[in-house]
Short mmCIF file of C-alpha atoms and ligand atoms in Angstrom, two decimals:
data_model
loop_
_atom_site.label_atom_id
_atom_site.label_comp_id
_atom_site.label_asym_id
_atom_site.label_seq_id
_atom_site.Cartn_x
_atom_site.Cartn_y
_atom_site.Cartn_z
CA MET A 1 -8.85 -177.92 90.02
CA GLU A 2 -10.43 -181.25 87.79
CA ASP A 3 -13.04 -182.12 90.83
CA THR A 4 -16.82 -180.59 91.32
CA ILE A 5 -17.15 -179.23 94.51
CA ALA A 6 -20.33 -179.09 96.69
CA SER A 7 -21.53 -177.34 99.61
CA ILE A 8 -24.17 -176.18 101.78
CA ALA A 9 -23.28 -172.04 101.24
CA THR A 10 -25.99 -170.62 104.02
CA THR A 11 -26.01 -171.76 107.85
CA LEU A 12 -27.08 -175.25 107.95
CA GLY A 13 -30.30 -174.93 110.28
CA VAL A 14 -33.61 -174.18 110.21
CA GLY A 15 -34.53 -171.42 107.34
CA ALA A 16 -36.51 -170.50 104.84
CA ILE A 17 -34.05 -170.79 102.04
CA SER A 18 -30.81 -172.73 101.73
CA ILE A 19 -28.39 -172.73 99.03
CA ILE A 20 -25.86 -175.20 97.93
CA ARG A 21 -23.10 -174.26 95.65
CA VAL A 22 -21.39 -176.53 93.19
CA SER A 23 -18.50 -175.21 90.85
CA GLY A 24 -16.37 -176.90 88.66
CA LYS A 25 -16.28 -178.51 84.99
CA ASP A 26 -19.47 -180.94 86.07
CA ALA A 27 -21.11 -178.70 88.08
CA ILE A 28 -24.18 -178.49 85.12
CA SER A 29 -24.42 -182.05 84.30
CA ILE A 30 -24.07 -183.52 87.98
CA VAL A 31 -26.77 -181.20 89.01
CA ASN A 32 -28.76 -182.10 85.58
CA LYS A 33 -29.10 -185.79 86.80
CA ILE A 34 -30.89 -184.84 89.75
CA PHE A 35 -32.96 -182.37 88.33
CA LYS A 36 -36.43 -182.51 86.97
CA GLY A 37 -37.52 -180.02 85.05
CA LYS A 38 -35.79 -178.08 82.03
CA ASP A 39 -32.60 -179.61 80.95
CA LEU A 40 -29.69 -177.58 82.53
CA GLU A 41 -27.10 -178.79 79.86
CA LYS A 42 -29.05 -176.26 77.57
CA VAL A 43 -30.43 -173.28 79.32
CA ALA A 44 -28.68 -170.21 79.06
CA SER A 45 -26.02 -168.98 81.34
CA HIS A 46 -27.29 -166.81 84.41
CA THR A 47 -30.66 -168.34 84.56
CA ILE A 48 -32.96 -169.25 87.09
CA ASN A 49 -34.98 -172.43 86.75
CA TYR A 50 -37.76 -174.04 88.36
CA GLY A 51 -37.94 -177.63 89.11
CA TYR A 52 -37.82 -180.29 91.32
CA ILE A 53 -34.62 -182.16 93.00
CA VAL A 54 -35.45 -186.10 92.79
CA ARG A 55 -33.86 -189.27 93.48
CA GLY A 56 -35.27 -191.58 90.82
CA ASP A 57 -39.00 -191.30 90.92
CA GLU A 58 -38.99 -189.81 94.38
CA ILE A 59 -38.91 -185.81 94.59
CA ILE A 60 -36.63 -184.32 97.51
CA ASP A 61 -37.92 -181.00 96.95
CA GLU A 62 -38.97 -177.92 94.84
CA VAL A 63 -36.56 -175.80 94.01
CA LEU A 64 -34.58 -173.12 91.84
CA VAL A 65 -31.61 -173.36 90.08
CA ASN A 66 -28.98 -170.94 89.12
CA VAL A 67 -27.10 -171.76 86.09
CA MET A 68 -23.56 -169.62 85.50
CA LYS A 69 -21.43 -170.37 83.23
CA SER A 70 -17.80 -170.23 82.80
CA PRO A 71 -16.04 -167.58 83.37
CA LYS A 72 -18.38 -164.88 84.59
CA THR A 73 -18.93 -166.50 87.78
CA TYR A 74 -17.08 -166.73 91.51
CA THR A 75 -15.34 -168.93 90.57
CA ARG A 76 -14.56 -168.56 86.95
CA GLU A 77 -15.84 -172.21 86.60
CA ASP A 78 -19.38 -173.55 85.73
CA VAL A 79 -21.30 -172.83 89.10
CA VAL A 80 -24.62 -173.55 89.68
CA GLU A 81 -26.51 -172.83 92.32
CA ILE A 82 -29.66 -174.65 94.00
CA ASN A 83 -32.07 -172.83 96.03
CA CYS A 84 -33.90 -175.58 98.07
CA HIS A 85 -36.24 -174.97 101.09
CA GLY A 86 -34.02 -174.33 104.49
CA GLY A 87 -33.91 -176.78 106.77
CA ILE A 88 -31.22 -179.52 107.91
CA SER A 89 -32.92 -182.58 106.42
CA THR A 90 -33.55 -181.53 103.29
CA THR A 91 -30.26 -179.15 102.71
CA THR A 92 -28.38 -182.49 103.77
CA LYS A 93 -30.22 -184.56 101.52
CA VAL A 94 -29.60 -182.87 98.56
CA LEU A 95 -26.22 -182.43 98.98
CA GLU A 96 -25.86 -186.03 99.65
CA LEU A 97 -27.33 -186.68 96.07
CA LEU A 98 -24.96 -184.33 94.69
CA PHE A 99 -22.24 -186.51 96.39
CA LEU A 100 -23.18 -189.58 94.96
CA ASN A 101 -23.84 -188.23 91.05
CA GLY A 102 -19.70 -187.52 91.23
CA ALA A 103 -19.73 -183.60 93.14
CA ARG A 104 -17.20 -184.20 96.27
CA ALA A 105 -17.18 -181.74 99.57
CA ALA A 106 -16.03 -178.23 99.21
CA LEU A 107 -13.07 -177.92 102.17
CA ALA A 108 -13.17 -174.71 103.57
CA GLY A 109 -12.63 -171.60 101.26
CA GLU A 110 -12.79 -173.53 98.83
CA PHE A 111 -15.03 -171.79 96.06
CA THR A 112 -12.51 -168.19 96.90
CA LYS A 113 -9.12 -170.26 96.47
CA ARG A 114 -10.47 -171.62 93.04
CA ALA A 115 -11.79 -167.53 92.93
CA PHE A 116 -7.84 -166.76 93.19
CA LEU A 117 -6.21 -169.47 90.95
CA ASN A 118 -8.12 -169.25 88.39
CA GLY A 119 -7.10 -165.30 88.11
CA ARG A 120 -10.27 -163.78 89.45
CA ILE A 121 -9.33 -162.60 92.22
CA ASP A 122 -6.17 -161.73 93.79
CA LEU A 123 -4.85 -162.65 97.21
CA MET A 124 -5.49 -159.82 98.71
CA GLN A 125 -8.76 -159.57 97.83
CA ALA A 126 -9.71 -163.11 98.39
CA GLU A 127 -8.36 -162.17 101.86
CA ALA A 128 -10.69 -159.69 101.88
CA VAL A 129 -13.69 -161.89 101.29
CA ALA A 130 -12.82 -163.91 104.83
CA ASP A 131 -13.00 -160.21 106.34
CA LEU A 132 -16.27 -159.41 104.49
CA ILE A 133 -17.56 -162.31 106.35
CA ASN A 134 -16.25 -161.84 109.55
CA SER A 135 -16.89 -158.02 110.11
CA GLU A 136 -19.10 -157.87 112.78
CA THR A 137 -18.71 -153.71 112.71
CA GLU A 138 -20.58 -151.34 110.10
CA LYS A 139 -16.49 -150.12 110.08
CA GLU A 140 -14.97 -153.11 110.06
CA ARG A 141 -17.49 -153.90 106.36
CA LYS A 142 -16.11 -150.75 104.38
CA ILE A 143 -12.34 -151.36 105.48
CA ALA A 144 -12.79 -155.31 103.90
CA ILE A 145 -15.30 -154.12 100.92
CA ASN A 146 -12.71 -151.31 100.15
CA SER A 147 -10.10 -153.85 99.86
CA LEU A 148 -12.40 -156.52 97.91
CA THR A 149 -12.58 -154.09 95.57
CA GLY A 150 -9.01 -153.66 94.96
CA TYR A 151 -7.89 -150.74 96.79
CA GLY A 152 -4.72 -152.64 98.55
CA SER A 153 -3.98 -154.59 95.31
CA THR A 154 -3.80 -151.00 93.17
CA LEU A 155 -1.21 -149.63 95.71
CA ILE A 156 0.97 -152.40 95.73
CA LYS A 157 0.27 -153.24 91.65
CA ASN A 158 1.68 -149.64 91.00
CA LEU A 159 4.54 -149.66 93.31
CA ARG A 160 5.55 -152.98 91.54
CA GLU A 161 5.62 -151.23 88.03
CA LYS A 162 7.33 -148.11 89.56
CA LEU A 163 9.79 -150.87 90.67
CA ILE A 164 10.14 -153.32 87.07
CA ASN A 165 10.57 -149.87 85.76
CA LEU A 166 13.67 -148.59 87.49
CA ILE A 167 15.24 -153.23 87.44
CA SER A 168 14.92 -153.05 83.46
CA ASN A 169 16.72 -149.79 83.17
CA ILE A 170 19.64 -150.73 85.05
CA GLU A 171 19.33 -154.34 83.32
CA VAL A 172 19.33 -152.36 80.43
CA ASN A 173 22.38 -150.36 81.24
CA ILE A 174 24.23 -153.71 82.71
CA ASP A 175 23.81 -155.83 79.41
CA TYR A 176 23.90 -153.27 76.89
CA PRO A 177 26.61 -150.13 77.70
CA GLU A 178 27.10 -149.52 74.16
CA TYR A 179 23.59 -148.37 73.81
CA GLU A 180 24.45 -144.39 74.21
CA ASP A 181 20.43 -143.48 73.64
CA ILE A 182 19.31 -145.14 76.43
CA TYR A 183 18.82 -143.36 79.60
CA GLU A 184 21.78 -144.36 82.15
CA VAL A 185 20.57 -144.90 85.91
CA THR A 186 22.18 -143.35 88.51
CA VAL A 187 22.45 -143.69 92.19
CA ASN A 188 20.81 -140.25 92.38
CA ASP A 189 18.22 -141.73 90.30
CA LEU A 190 17.77 -144.89 92.31
CA LYS A 191 17.94 -142.94 95.65
CA GLN A 192 14.45 -140.97 94.79
CA GLU A 193 13.14 -143.84 93.87
CA LEU A 194 13.61 -145.53 96.80
CA THR A 195 12.52 -143.08 99.28
CA SER A 196 9.01 -142.43 97.20
CA ILE A 197 8.58 -145.82 97.35
CA LYS A 198 10.03 -146.23 101.00
CA THR A 199 7.56 -143.23 101.62
CA SER A 200 4.54 -145.01 100.89
CA LEU A 201 5.23 -148.21 102.29
CA GLN A 202 5.34 -146.43 105.33
CA GLU A 203 2.27 -144.20 105.04
CA ILE A 204 0.48 -147.67 104.46
CA ILE A 205 2.39 -149.14 107.99
CA LYS A 206 1.58 -145.62 109.68
CA GLN A 207 -2.45 -145.73 108.57
CA SER A 208 -2.42 -149.45 109.43
CA GLU A 209 -2.84 -148.34 112.74
CA ASP A 210 -5.91 -146.80 112.49
CA GLY A 211 -7.25 -149.10 110.15
CA LYS A 212 -6.16 -151.99 112.80
CA ILE A 213 -7.99 -149.66 115.49
CA ILE A 214 -11.42 -149.47 113.43
CA GLN A 215 -11.79 -153.11 112.42
CA ASN A 216 -10.35 -154.88 115.61
CA GLY A 217 -11.23 -152.72 118.63
CA ILE A 218 -9.22 -151.29 121.42
CA LYS A 219 -7.83 -153.66 123.20
CA THR A 220 -8.68 -151.60 126.94
CA VAL A 221 -7.61 -153.26 130.21
CA ILE A 222 -8.87 -151.53 133.43
CA ILE A 223 -6.24 -152.00 136.16
CA GLY A 224 -6.31 -150.90 139.66
CA ARG A 225 -6.11 -152.17 143.56
CA PRO A 226 -9.03 -153.97 145.01
CA ASN A 227 -11.85 -151.37 145.61
CA VAL A 228 -11.40 -148.79 143.55
CA GLY A 229 -14.42 -148.93 141.39
CA LYS A 230 -13.48 -150.88 138.24
CA SER A 231 -16.17 -153.67 138.18
CA SER A 232 -18.22 -150.52 138.55
CA LEU A 233 -16.50 -148.91 136.12
CA LEU A 234 -16.90 -151.60 133.42
CA ASN A 235 -20.40 -152.30 134.38
CA GLN A 236 -21.33 -148.47 134.03
CA LEU A 237 -19.59 -148.55 130.45
CA LEU A 238 -21.31 -151.44 129.67
CA GLU A 239 -24.54 -150.49 131.24
CA VAL A 240 -25.02 -154.13 132.69
CA GLU A 241 -24.17 -156.13 136.01
CA LYS A 242 -21.16 -158.28 134.00
CA ALA A 243 -19.11 -158.07 136.88
CA ILE A 244 -19.73 -158.63 140.44
CA VAL A 245 -19.85 -155.33 142.21
CA THR A 246 -18.89 -155.97 146.34
CA ASP A 247 -17.30 -154.11 148.55
CA ILE A 248 -14.86 -157.35 149.61
CA PRO A 249 -11.70 -156.60 148.55
CA GLY A 250 -10.24 -158.89 145.77
CA THR A 251 -14.00 -160.35 144.14
CA THR A 252 -12.89 -159.48 140.33
CA ARG A 253 -10.72 -163.00 140.43
CA ASP A 254 -11.17 -163.29 136.49
CA ILE A 255 -10.54 -161.08 133.68
CA VAL A 256 -14.33 -160.32 132.33
CA GLU A 257 -14.75 -158.83 128.56
CA GLY A 258 -16.85 -156.85 127.04
CA SER A 259 -17.45 -154.22 123.91
CA ILE A 260 -18.78 -151.25 123.66
CA LEU A 261 -18.83 -148.77 121.12
CA ILE A 262 -17.02 -145.12 121.51
CA SER A 263 -17.73 -143.08 117.76
CA GLY A 264 -17.99 -146.42 116.41
CA ILE A 265 -15.13 -147.83 117.35
CA LYS A 266 -14.96 -151.34 119.24
CA LEU A 267 -13.61 -150.21 122.45
CA ASN A 268 -12.97 -154.40 124.31
CA LEU A 269 -12.73 -154.01 128.01
CA ILE A 270 -10.73 -155.99 130.38
CA ASP A 271 -11.76 -155.85 133.86
CA THR A 272 -8.89 -157.38 136.32
CA ALA A 273 -8.36 -158.89 139.42
CA GLY A 274 -7.61 -156.13 141.61
CA ILE A 275 -3.43 -156.08 141.77
CA ARG A 276 -2.48 -156.60 145.45
CA THR A 277 -0.29 -158.60 147.71
CA THR A 278 -2.21 -162.10 148.39
CA ASP A 279 -1.99 -164.98 149.84
CA ASP A 280 -5.29 -166.85 148.04
CA THR A 281 -4.09 -168.87 145.14
CA VAL A 282 -7.11 -168.56 142.85
CA GLU A 283 -6.50 -164.62 143.42
CA LYS A 284 -2.97 -164.62 143.04
CA ILE A 285 -3.43 -166.31 139.03
CA GLY A 286 -5.76 -163.48 138.89
CA VAL A 287 -3.34 -160.96 139.59
CA LEU A 288 -0.75 -162.35 137.47
CA LYS A 289 -3.16 -162.48 134.45
CA SER A 290 -3.67 -158.65 135.04
CA LEU A 291 -0.40 -158.12 134.50
CA ASN A 292 -0.02 -160.04 131.81
CA SER A 293 -2.72 -158.54 130.19
CA LEU A 294 -1.13 -154.91 130.52
CA ASP A 295 1.54 -156.18 127.88
CA GLU A 296 -1.11 -156.71 125.08
CA ALA A 297 -3.45 -153.73 125.51
CA ASP A 298 -3.67 -150.99 123.22
CA LEU A 299 -5.25 -148.53 126.51
CA VAL A 300 -4.84 -148.98 129.81
CA LEU A 301 -7.38 -147.73 132.27
CA LEU A 302 -5.37 -146.95 135.80
CA LEU A 303 -8.35 -147.02 138.58
CA LEU A 304 -7.46 -144.59 141.19
CA ASN A 305 -9.61 -143.58 144.52
CA ASN A 306 -9.94 -139.64 145.00
CA ASN A 307 -11.26 -140.31 148.46
CA GLU A 308 -8.01 -141.96 149.44
CA LYS A 309 -3.90 -140.84 149.49
CA LEU A 310 -2.10 -142.91 146.41
CA THR A 311 -0.66 -146.66 148.42
CA LYS A 312 2.41 -147.72 147.49
CA GLU A 313 0.36 -150.63 145.54
CA ASP A 314 -1.05 -147.34 143.53
CA LEU A 315 2.67 -145.70 142.91
CA GLU A 316 3.79 -149.18 141.96
CA LEU A 317 0.95 -149.29 139.20
CA LEU A 318 1.67 -145.94 137.83
CA GLU A 319 5.32 -147.07 137.34
CA LYS A 320 4.36 -149.77 135.13
CA VAL A 321 2.33 -147.77 132.72
CA GLN A 322 4.41 -144.91 132.44
CA ASP A 323 5.69 -146.02 128.55
CA LYS A 324 1.58 -147.88 127.68
CA THR A 325 -1.06 -145.44 126.64
CA THR A 326 -2.89 -144.84 129.57
CA ILE A 327 -5.46 -142.53 131.03
CA VAL A 328 -5.20 -142.28 134.87
CA VAL A 329 -8.91 -142.39 135.62
CA ILE A 330 -9.78 -140.86 139.63
CA ASN A 331 -12.70 -142.60 140.90
CA LYS A 332 -15.45 -141.41 143.10
CA ASN A 333 -15.01 -137.73 142.58
CA ASP A 334 -18.62 -137.70 144.27
CA LEU A 335 -16.37 -137.77 147.53
CA PRO A 336 -13.67 -135.51 149.36
CA ASP A 337 -10.32 -135.18 147.37
CA LYS A 338 -7.89 -136.76 149.29
CA ILE A 339 -5.57 -138.00 146.80
CA ASP A 340 -2.14 -136.35 146.43
CA ILE A 341 -2.45 -135.77 142.88
CA ALA A 342 0.79 -133.93 142.46
CA LYS A 343 2.42 -137.23 142.53
CA ILE A 344 0.89 -138.41 139.07
CA LYS A 345 3.63 -137.56 136.64
CA ASN A 346 3.11 -137.43 132.64
CA LEU A 347 0.30 -139.08 132.28
CA PRO A 348 -3.48 -137.94 130.99
CA ILE A 349 -5.60 -137.27 134.08
CA VAL A 350 -9.50 -137.65 134.23
CA TYR A 351 -12.26 -137.55 137.25
CA ILE A 352 -14.95 -139.64 137.01
CA ASN A 353 -18.17 -141.51 139.12
CA THR A 354 -19.47 -144.29 138.62
CA LEU A 355 -22.63 -143.79 140.43
CA THR A 356 -24.54 -142.85 136.95
CA PRO A 357 -24.06 -142.58 133.43
CA THR A 358 -22.93 -138.97 133.24
CA GLY A 359 -19.90 -139.76 135.60
CA ILE A 360 -17.95 -141.49 133.09
CA LEU A 361 -18.25 -138.92 130.60
CA PRO A 362 -15.01 -137.34 131.01
CA LEU A 363 -13.61 -140.74 130.50
CA LYS A 364 -15.55 -141.29 126.98
CA ASP A 365 -13.93 -137.59 126.03
CA LYS A 366 -11.03 -138.55 126.74
CA ILE A 367 -10.45 -141.79 124.94
CA LYS A 368 -11.88 -139.81 121.93
CA GLU A 369 -9.53 -137.37 122.31
CA LEU A 370 -6.40 -139.46 122.76
CA PHE A 371 -7.00 -142.51 119.57
CA ASN A 372 -8.51 -139.26 117.62
CA LEU A 373 -11.99 -141.04 117.60
CA SER A 374 -14.08 -137.80 115.71
CA LYS A 375 -11.03 -138.47 112.47
CA LEU A 376 -11.17 -142.26 112.48
CA GLU A 377 -15.19 -141.75 111.88
CA GLN A 378 -14.86 -139.39 108.72
CA SER A 379 -12.19 -142.02 107.54
CA ASN A 380 -12.22 -143.47 103.87
CA TYR A 381 -11.88 -146.64 105.25
CA ASN A 382 -8.88 -147.25 102.53
CA TYR A 383 -6.35 -149.34 105.07
CA ILE A 384 -4.29 -152.52 104.45
CA THR A 385 -4.79 -154.38 107.98
CA ASN A 386 -4.15 -157.88 107.13
CA ALA A 387 -1.07 -159.17 109.11
CA ARG A 388 -0.08 -161.12 106.72
CA GLN A 389 0.34 -158.28 104.04
CA LEU A 390 1.87 -155.81 106.13
CA ALA A 391 4.57 -158.38 107.58
CA LYS A 392 5.73 -158.52 104.01
CA ILE A 393 5.79 -154.64 103.44
CA LYS A 394 7.70 -154.52 106.65
CA GLU A 395 10.27 -157.19 105.19
CA CYS A 396 10.58 -154.79 101.76
CA LEU A 397 11.29 -151.49 104.48
CA ASN A 398 13.85 -153.50 105.51
CA LEU A 399 15.16 -154.77 102.48
CA ILE A 400 15.35 -150.73 101.34
CA THR A 401 17.62 -149.98 104.45
CA ASP A 402 19.54 -152.80 102.65
CA ILE A 403 19.82 -150.66 99.81
CA GLU A 404 20.57 -147.57 101.50
CA ASP A 405 23.07 -148.64 102.91
CA GLY A 406 24.86 -150.62 100.08
CA ILE A 407 24.97 -147.16 98.37
CA LYS A 408 26.33 -145.69 101.38
CA LYS A 409 29.34 -148.38 101.08
CA GLU A 410 29.40 -147.53 97.31
CA ILE A 411 28.03 -150.69 96.09
CA GLY A 412 27.61 -151.65 92.45
CA LEU A 413 24.10 -150.74 91.07
CA ASP A 414 24.32 -154.34 89.60
CA MET A 415 24.54 -156.03 93.04
CA LEU A 416 22.00 -153.57 94.64
CA GLU A 417 19.55 -154.69 91.82
CA ILE A 418 19.05 -157.84 93.28
CA ASP A 419 17.98 -156.30 96.49
CA LEU A 420 15.30 -154.51 94.19
CA LYS A 421 13.98 -157.79 92.68
CA THR A 422 13.74 -159.35 95.95
CA ILE A 423 11.52 -156.36 96.95
CA TRP A 424 9.72 -157.26 93.68
CA ASN A 425 8.92 -159.97 94.55
CA THR A 426 8.37 -159.43 98.09
CA LEU A 427 5.51 -157.44 97.22
CA GLY A 428 4.48 -160.05 94.72
CA THR A 429 3.82 -162.32 97.23
CA ILE A 430 1.23 -159.95 98.90
CA ILE A 431 -1.34 -159.76 96.37
CA GLY A 432 -0.19 -163.90 95.19
CA ASP A 433 1.95 -162.93 91.90
CA ALA A 434 4.36 -165.49 93.86
CA TYR A 435 2.57 -167.93 96.74
CA GLU A 436 3.39 -170.97 98.14
CA GLU A 437 0.85 -173.77 98.46
CA GLU A 438 1.23 -174.15 102.40
CA LEU A 439 0.40 -170.53 102.55
CA LEU A 440 -2.72 -170.76 100.09
CA ASP A 441 -3.44 -173.70 102.32
CA GLU A 442 -3.28 -172.49 105.53
CA LEU A 443 -5.20 -168.94 104.50
CA PHE A 444 -7.77 -170.44 103.06
CA SER A 445 -8.64 -172.71 105.98
CA LYS A 446 -9.74 -169.86 107.91
CA PHE A 447 -12.85 -169.26 105.22
CA CYS A 448 -16.00 -171.27 106.32
CA VAL A 449 -17.17 -173.82 103.82
CA GLY A 450 -19.46 -173.08 100.91
CA LYS A 451 -17.32 -169.71 100.70
P1 GDP B 501 -13.32 -153.03 142.41
O1 GDP B 501 -12.64 -154.02 143.45
O2 GDP B 501 -12.07 -152.36 141.63
O3 GDP B 501 -13.41 -154.09 141.43
O4 GDP B 501 -14.36 -152.06 143.23
P2 GDP B 501 -15.83 -152.36 142.57
O5 GDP B 501 -16.26 -151.76 141.29
O6 GDP B 501 -16.36 -153.48 143.49
O7 GDP B 501 -16.04 -151.37 144.20
C1 GDP B 501 -15.82 -150.97 145.45
C2 GDP B 501 -16.50 -150.52 146.14
O8 GDP B 501 -16.64 -148.89 145.97
C3 GDP B 501 -18.27 -150.87 145.86
O9 GDP B 501 -19.06 -150.43 147.56
C4 GDP B 501 -18.84 -149.87 144.63
O10 GDP B 501 -20.13 -149.43 145.34
C5 GDP B 501 -17.75 -148.70 145.44
N1 GDP B 501 -18.26 -147.15 144.10
C6 GDP B 501 -17.21 -147.65 142.93
N2 GDP B 501 -17.64 -146.40 142.16
C7 GDP B 501 -17.83 -145.62 143.31
C8 GDP B 501 -17.86 -144.07 142.78
O11 GDP B 501 -17.73 -143.51 141.75
N3 GDP B 501 -18.35 -143.54 144.34
C9 GDP B 501 -18.48 -144.02 145.01
N4 GDP B 501 -18.94 -143.00 145.97
N5 GDP B 501 -18.74 -145.28 145.33
C10 GDP B 501 -18.24 -146.22 144.36
#
């Protein structure tokens, strides 16, 4: 981290102001070389300085320069931010001058990576920075900011603390059996501690499901044979003519996507090609895609026509969705009931029509009820939702199961202690206490340049 890095921190385009961020031990001296105004090497830290960016005698831009000296900065290094006039030409010119004077282009996420490597934030918090930048809804933002301010980190650190106490006690017992005044850890103590840690970890996993819904929305697949009203339902939900509605069976041949908010939660909608046996090659691909999308769905809306008897295809679809979170949506309730409803078993049913916005309200209510969306609305947004972190937590839960098996087999504490240490280490990788360089590269490459 000897290099001084620079990049545009704002979006490159036409705007009132662009901010160019420079970080590293030479940040101040490099900017000073192209700045006309006060001597930046002599100004106090955390000051804003008016002046010009120059190349020799030529004035490039009129700017405000923030000088922030280590360690109270984003990266914990010296950081200078140049507020120049927005616009591609000015911004890139200033950046170019910085490169000519010794800075190098920052890689994606490199400022945040430095904040992590310099110990200002842990890995969970660094990942939260990316989530914060990428958050699209208010709720996603709240989860990310809670994570950034240390909710998850504290949770993990507390569990590690419990573990290290246990491990050190066991070690003392093993290394100094002659010390009688030291508490001897029993298998029962170990069991108790493990149960408490396991409960906490399981709770994190359980809550993460809600968190994931808040963060990623509910992936909802609308499925049903042609002409039952899938496109009409999607349009009514999206309130726009996104999918083509016609009365010719098989018109929607590809997957159409769109999102709506229900109680502030994103419902990511996928309308599928009507599922039916067909010889049309394009339509066949669509049908195949529809069936595949079922596998990834959090919610399946299986549409049926109220005005027709159930067909063989309807019954096959009902069979296919039995083990999925499904709502059977009986459409066209404005027409006479002909559907043989008694054949539908074990699945929640709603009656709707897509003729008016109010016709689909029973469906929205059912979705709220099924996912407990009103409860999620009152959430405190303290969740761990990051896939990498959750995978590590699951690894720890498996290790706990191994130890529990070991206890049953009466394996000695000295052997079980090895697994305890592995759990402690694995929890450590969540917050970045132990990390591999490739992991960091992979993780920070997902950031935007300038962050
Ligand atoms: P898809 O093939 O499943 O996507 O079905 P569409 O949405 O294209 O609808 C097929 C036909 O059913 C169209 O003529 C729609 O106008 C009609 N339709 C859709 N929903 C309703 C409804 O709730 N009531 C009535 N009466 N007709 C509907």
